[in-house]
Amino acid sequence: MTQRIVKSLPDQEKSLIARIRGRARRGTGLVVGIGDDCAILRVPAGHELLITTDLTLEKVHFRRDWHPPQVVGWRCLTRGLSDIAAMGGTPRAALLSLALDRRVPQSWVNQFLTGLLDAAEQFRIPLAGGDTAQSAGGIQADIVVVGSAPTGKAIRRSGARPGDGIYITGALGGAAAALGQLKKTIVRWKDYERHFHPEARIQVGQWLGRRGLASAMIDTSDGLSTDLEHVCEESGVGAMVESAAIPRAKVGRPANQVSLELAMHGGEDYELLFTSSGQVPSTIAGVPVTRIGQMTKKRGMVLIDATGISGKLVPKGWQHFVA
Amino acid sequence: MTQRIVKSLPDQEKSLIARIRGRARRGTGLVVGIGDDCAILRVPAGHELLITTDLTLEKVHFRRDWHPPQVVGWRCLTRGLSDIAAMGGTPRAALLSLALDRRVPQSWVNQFLTGLLDAAEQFRIPLAGGDTAQSAGGIQADIVVVGSAPTGKAIRRSGARPGDGIYITGALGGAAAALGQLKKTIVRWKDYERHFHPEARIQVGQWLGRRGLASAMIDTSDGLSTDLEHVCEESGVGAMVESAAIPRAKVGRPANQVSLELAMHGGEDYELLFTSSGQVPSTIAGVPVTRIGQMTKKRGMVLIDATGISGKLVPKGWQHFVA
């Protein structure tokens, strides 16, 4: 009789909706939030709409024994926010689709939502809607983030030109280093902040967008080598990177600099990788910015090592474990 | 090293993206589609944005042995389109998040996409982006549909007033009847069209929106009784329904009218349920429209049976199997 083949979760769903409504911040532009067929939003006049979706799957993107529920919720929304940051945009609202099996305790869901809504509050966006369902096993979330940028001003991947400098915010490899440690032992959040509590670089993106200073931009979700390749492909150019210039994260206890390998190919740091032909300051919105190379007319990516010898830079971010 | 805990699907992903790009229709307003951090869309001046997300999960919303992949893809997008229809809106673009385990054959994915893109073409919207990942088991999809409506004109669930007539498009119970049959035997698509090939009532919704004729609207995804309750709750009113007036689908071979029970509580017909104080024609955009009752000041829902005796109408759409 029901259209769903297995039982759904009316009580859990009602509780979820009540919690979201209870904490929902009516951000500017939200006309109708949860409780209708669609959310209704107003986009500022003269702005284009930005939309991104990101899956967060148990056993794929997180493990319940490694990641506390607040961390999973925070990171779930951060993945979408980071995509908005990478366009130089302003986030406007989020929608969450969440599938849970019946054995997921309500306390897990509550803490997951707490983490997600903490991030929503920090960036002043409402959780405007979504969907809930019973899963066939485990936890699956999909976050949608809607943002906007002045028409024609969103920073794409395709605008890099030969001679443009290549820049990266913050430091790389910290998130991947945490995953490596988690496989071996218990780790403390604060020793691996960028893994457990990454912050989308919204302000840096907006700063660059306002000044038209970045010719291309992407966030480092897949790892520097793979994300830089995306920029090269979409822009139709090549890149030359100096390995000694790549800022490597200091993580752990005592804090150690991660390996070059991790900094080049480890993902989920959610830093911004951008190209520019202009004068780029060494700090933007309080975040360090480092020049790591420049775009080239010749296609392909080249890595220059500390001794000045150049070799091929192979993208092996998120494909790394593939046989 | 990779940020994903298990292997991802670079080859399958690349093939998927190539297929979507190959068939992508550059709908009005799509500035950037797949291949950047976000999709960029333009919303017509004077319009508000509508956004909806809907999960489609294997073993929950479909079974691979019951539902051909094209059907799963078509229904996946239809769920989102139907939400846009229920606001009287115009669909503008869709985004798809798709998680697959490694054993899902490429042919399944291709046919799923064919079904989804068929629906996108029919309603002239581009598939503008999304996400792909390896699942921990089975297939999980989440569809995002973005639409728009003139500012202030989207039809919400909350506008029904006492005395408004209650109307339903098409006929009810056909989709639920198919599920009942599938549990027993193999069925033919064409005998259960509304289950295998439902069509979002976009044109009916737009017709009502343009004329301001509907005071409240919802699509019957959860079943008439549950969806009508949503309208009652959001509008703060009650409803009185005449059981004899409920249009019951004719399905199967030979075609038989479904039971009143199925028509009242079966979901996924994706018809439009709306209320109006005006003159509503018996056909809108080629779709039959039936008056089934009226909204009441007194809260709660009442069902008047064929003999004129009234009883409580209990919402038991998608909660039906819950103990």
Coordinates of N, CA, C and O in Angstrom, one line a residue, chain A residues 59-143:
Chain A
K59 N 31.1 4.4 5.5 CA 32.1 3.4 5.0 C 32.8 3.9 3.8 O 33.7 3.2 3.3
V60 N 32.4 5.0 3.2 CA 33.0 5.5 2.0 C 33.7 6.9 2.4 O 34.9 7.0 2.2
H61 N 32.9 7.8 3.0 CA 33.4 9.1 3.3 C 33.7 9.2 4.8 O 34.3 10.1 5.3
F62 N 33.1 8.3 5.6 CA 33.3 8.3 7.1 C 33.0 7.0 7.6 O 32.4 6.1 7.0
R63 N 33.6 6.7 8.8 CA 33.3 5.5 9.5 C 32.8 5.9 10.9 O 33.3 6.8 11.6
R64 N 31.7 5.2 11.4 CA 31.1 5.6 12.6 C 32.1 5.4 13.8 O 32.0 6.1 14.8
D65 N 33.1 4.5 13.7 CA 34.0 4.3 14.8 C 35.2 5.2 14.7 O 36.0 5.4 15.6
W66 N 35.3 5.9 13.6 CA 36.4 6.9 13.5 C 35.9 8.4 13.7 O 36.7 9.2 14.1
H67 N 34.7 8.6 13.2 CA 34.2 10.0 13.1 C 33.0 10.2 14.0 O 32.0 9.6 13.7
P68 N 33.1 11.0 15.0 CA 31.9 11.3 15.8 C 30.9 12.0 15.0 O 31.2 12.6 14.0
P69 N 29.6 11.8 15.3 CA 28.5 12.3 14.5 C 28.5 13.8 14.2 O 28.2 14.2 13.1
Q70 N 28.9 14.6 15.2 CA 29.0 16.0 14.9 C 30.0 16.3 13.8 O 29.8 17.2 13.0
V71 N 31.1 15.6 13.8 CA 32.2 15.7 12.8 C 31.6 15.4 11.4 O 31.8 16.1 10.4
V72 N 30.8 14.3 11.3 CA 30.2 13.9 10.1 C 29.3 14.9 9.5 O 29.3 15.3 8.4
G73 N 28.5 15.5 10.4 CA 27.5 16.5 10.0 C 28.3 17.8 9.6 O 27.9 18.4 8.6
W74 N 29.3 18.2 10.4 CA 30.0 19.4 10.0 C 30.7 19.3 8.6 O 30.6 20.1 7.8
R75 N 31.4 18.1 8.5 CA 32.1 17.9 7.2 C 31.1 17.8 6.0 O 31.4 18.2 4.9
C76 N 29.9 17.2 6.3 CA 28.9 17.0 5.2 C 28.6 18.4 4.6 O 28.6 18.5 3.4
L77 N 28.3 19.3 5.4 CA 27.9 20.7 4.9 C 29.1 21.4 4.4 O 29.0 22.1 3.4
T78 N 30.3 21.2 5.0 CA 31.5 21.9 4.6 C 31.9 21.5 3.2 O 32.3 22.4 2.4
R79 N 31.6 20.3 2.8 CA 31.9 19.9 1.4 C 31.2 20.7 0.4 O 31.7 21.1 -0.6
G80 N 29.9 21.0 0.7 CA 29.1 21.8 -0.2 C 29.5 23.3 -0.1 O 29.7 24.0 -1.2
L81 N 29.8 23.8 1.1 CA 30.2 25.2 1.3 C 31.5 25.5 0.5 O 31.7 26.5 -0.1
S82 N 32.4 24.5 0.6 CA 33.7 24.6 -0.1 C 33.5 24.8 -1.6 O 34.3 25.5 -2.2
D83 N 32.6 24.1 -2.2 CA 32.3 24.3 -3.6 C 31.8 25.7 -3.9 O 32.2 26.3 -5.0
I84 N 31.0 26.3 -3.0 CA 30.6 27.7 -3.2 C 31.8 28.6 -3.1 O 31.9 29.5 -3.9
A85 N 32.6 28.3 -2.1 CA 33.8 29.1 -1.9 C 34.7 29.1 -3.1 O 35.2 30.2 -3.5
A86 N 34.8 28.0 -3.8 CA 35.6 27.8 -5.0 C 35.1 28.6 -6.2 O 35.8 28.7 -7.2
M87 N 33.9 29.1 -6.1 CA 33.4 29.9 -7.2 C 33.4 31.4 -6.8 O 33.0 32.2 -7.6
G88 N 33.9 31.7 -5.6 CA 33.9 33.0 -5.1 C 32.5 33.5 -4.7 O 32.2 34.7 -4.6
G89 N 31.6 32.5 -4.4 CA 30.2 32.8 -4.1 C 29.9 33.0 -2.7 O 30.7 32.8 -1.8
T90 N 28.6 33.4 -2.4 CA 28.1 33.5 -1.1 C 27.0 32.4 -0.9 O 26.1 32.3 -1.7
P91 N 27.2 31.6 0.1 CA 26.2 30.5 0.4 C 24.8 31.2 0.8 O 24.8 32.2 1.5
R92 N 23.7 30.6 0.3 CA 22.4 31.1 0.6 C 21.5 30.1 1.4 O 20.7 30.6 2.2
A93 N 21.6 28.8 1.1 CA 20.8 27.8 1.8 C 21.3 26.5 1.5 O 22.1 26.2 0.6
A94 N 20.9 25.5 2.4 CA 21.3 24.1 2.2 C 20.1 23.2 2.3 O 19.1 23.6 2.9
L95 N 20.1 22.1 1.5 CA 19.1 21.1 1.7 C 19.8 19.8 1.9 O 20.9 19.5 1.4
L96 N 19.2 18.9 2.8 CA 19.8 17.7 3.2 C 18.9 16.5 2.8 O 17.7 16.5 3.2
S97 N 19.4 15.5 2.1 CA 18.7 14.3 1.9 C 19.5 13.3 2.8 O 20.7 13.1 2.7
L98 N 18.7 12.6 3.7 CA 19.3 11.7 4.7 C 18.6 10.4 4.7 O 17.4 10.3 5.0
A99 N 19.4 9.3 4.5 CA 18.8 7.9 4.5 C 19.5 7.2 5.7 O 20.7 7.2 5.8
L100 N 18.7 6.6 6.5 CA 19.2 5.9 7.8 C 18.6 4.6 7.9 O 17.4 4.4 7.6
D101 N 19.4 3.6 8.3 CA 18.7 2.3 8.6 C 18.1 2.4 10.0 O 18.5 3.3 10.8
R102 N 17.2 1.4 10.3 CA 16.5 1.5 11.6 C 17.4 1.4 12.8 O 17.0 1.7 13.9
R103 N 18.6 0.8 12.6 CA 19.5 0.6 13.8 C 20.3 1.9 14.2 O 21.0 1.9 15.2
V104 N 20.2 2.9 13.3 CA 21.0 4.1 13.6 C 20.3 4.8 14.8 O 19.1 5.1 14.7
P105 N 21.0 5.0 15.9 CA 20.3 5.5 17.1 C 19.9 7.0 16.9 O 20.6 7.7 16.2
Q106 N 18.8 7.4 17.5 CA 18.4 8.8 17.4 C 19.5 9.8 17.9 O 19.6 10.9 17.3
S107 N 20.3 9.3 18.9 CA 21.3 10.2 19.4 C 22.4 10.5 18.3 O 22.9 11.6 18.2
W108 N 22.6 9.5 17.5 CA 23.6 9.7 16.4 C 23.0 10.8 15.4 O 23.7 11.8 15.1
V109 N 21.7 10.7 15.1 CA 21.1 11.6 14.2 C 21.1 13.0 14.8 O 21.4 14.0 14.1
N110 N 20.8 13.1 16.1 CA 20.8 14.4 16.7 C 22.1 15.1 16.7 O 22.2 16.3 16.4
Q111 N 23.2 14.3 17.0 CA 24.5 14.9 17.0 C 25.0 15.2 15.6 O 25.7 16.2 15.4
F112 N 24.7 14.4 14.6 CA 25.0 14.7 13.2 C 24.4 16.0 12.8 O 25.0 16.9 12.3
L113 N 23.1 16.2 13.2 CA 22.4 17.5 12.9 C 23.0 18.7 13.6 O 23.1 19.7 13.0
T114 N 23.4 18.4 14.8 CA 24.1 19.5 15.6 C 25.3 20.0 14.8 O 25.5 21.2 14.7
G115 N 26.1 19.1 14.4 CA 27.3 19.4 13.7 C 27.0 20.2 12.4 O 27.6 21.2 12.0
L116 N 26.0 19.7 11.7 CA 25.6 20.3 10.4 C 25.1 21.7 10.6 O 25.4 22.6 9.9
L117 N 24.2 21.8 11.6 CA 23.6 23.1 11.9 C 24.6 24.1 12.5 O 24.5 25.3 12.3
D118 N 25.6 23.6 13.2 CA 26.7 24.5 13.6 C 27.4 25.1 12.5 O 27.6 26.4 12.5
A119 N 27.7 24.4 11.4 CA 28.3 24.9 10.2 C 27.4 25.9 9.5 O 27.8 26.9 9.0
A120 N 26.1 25.5 9.5 CA 25.1 26.4 8.8 C 25.0 27.7 9.5 O 24.9 28.8 8.9
E121 N 25.1 27.7 10.9 CA 25.0 28.9 11.6 C 26.2 29.8 11.4 O 26.1 31.0 11.3
Q122 N 27.4 29.1 11.4 CA 28.6 29.9 11.2 C 28.6 30.6 9.9 O 29.1 31.8 9.8
F123 N 28.0 30.0 8.9 CA 28.0 30.7 7.6 C 26.6 31.3 7.3 O 26.3 31.7 6.2
R124 N 25.8 31.4 8.3 CA 24.5 32.1 8.3 C 23.6 31.7 7.2 O 23.0 32.5 6.4
I125 N 23.5 30.3 7.0 CA 22.5 29.9 6.0 C 21.5 29.0 6.7 O 21.8 28.3 7.7
P126 N 20.3 29.0 6.1 CA 19.2 28.1 6.7 C 19.3 26.7 6.1 O 19.8 26.5 4.9
L127 N 18.9 25.7 6.8 CA 18.7 24.3 6.2 C 17.3 24.4 5.8 O 16.3 24.4 6.6
A128 N 17.1 24.5 4.5 CA 15.8 24.9 3.9 C 14.9 23.8 3.5 O 13.8 24.0 3.0
G129 N 15.4 22.5 3.5 CA 14.6 21.4 3.1 C 15.4 20.2 2.9 O 16.5 20.1 3.3
G130 N 14.8 19.2 2.1 CA 15.5 18.0 1.9 C 14.6 16.8 1.8 O 13.4 17.0 1.5
D131 N 15.1 15.7 2.1 CA 14.3 14.4 2.1 C 14.9 13.5 3.1 O 16.0 13.6 3.5
T132 N 14.0 12.6 3.6 CA 14.5 11.6 4.5 C 13.9 10.2 4.1 O 12.8 10.2 3.5
A133 N 14.6 9.2 4.3 CA 14.1 7.9 3.9 C 14.8 6.8 4.8 O 15.9 7.1 5.4
Q134 N 14.2 5.7 4.9 CA 14.9 4.5 5.5 C 15.9 4.0 4.5 O 15.6 3.8 3.3
S135 N 17.1 3.7 4.9 CA 18.1 3.2 4.0 C 18.0 1.6 4.0 O 17.5 1.1 5.0
A136 N 18.6 1.0 3.0 CA 18.7 -0.5 3.0 C 19.8 -0.9 3.9 O 20.0 -2.1 4.1
G137 N 20.6 0.0 4.4 CA 21.7 -0.3 5.3 C 22.7 0.9 5.4 O 23.0 1.5 4.4
G138 N 23.0 1.2 6.7 CA 23.9 2.3 6.9 C 23.3 3.7 6.7 O 22.1 3.8 6.6
I139 N 24.2 4.7 6.6 CA 23.8 6.1 6.5 C 24.3 6.7 5.2 O 25.5 6.5 4.8
Q140 N 23.4 7.3 4.5 CA 23.7 8.0 3.3 C 23.2 9.4 3.4 O 22.0 9.6 3.7
A141 N 24.0 10.4 3.2 CA 23.6 11.8 3.2 C 24.0 12.4 1.8 O 25.0 12.1 1.3
D142 N 23.2 13.3 1.4 CA 23.5 14.2 0.2 C 23.2 15.6 0.6 O 22.1 15.9 1.0
I143 N 24.2 16.4 0.5 CA 24.0 17.9 0.8 C 23.9 18.7 -0.4 O 24.7 18.5 -1.4

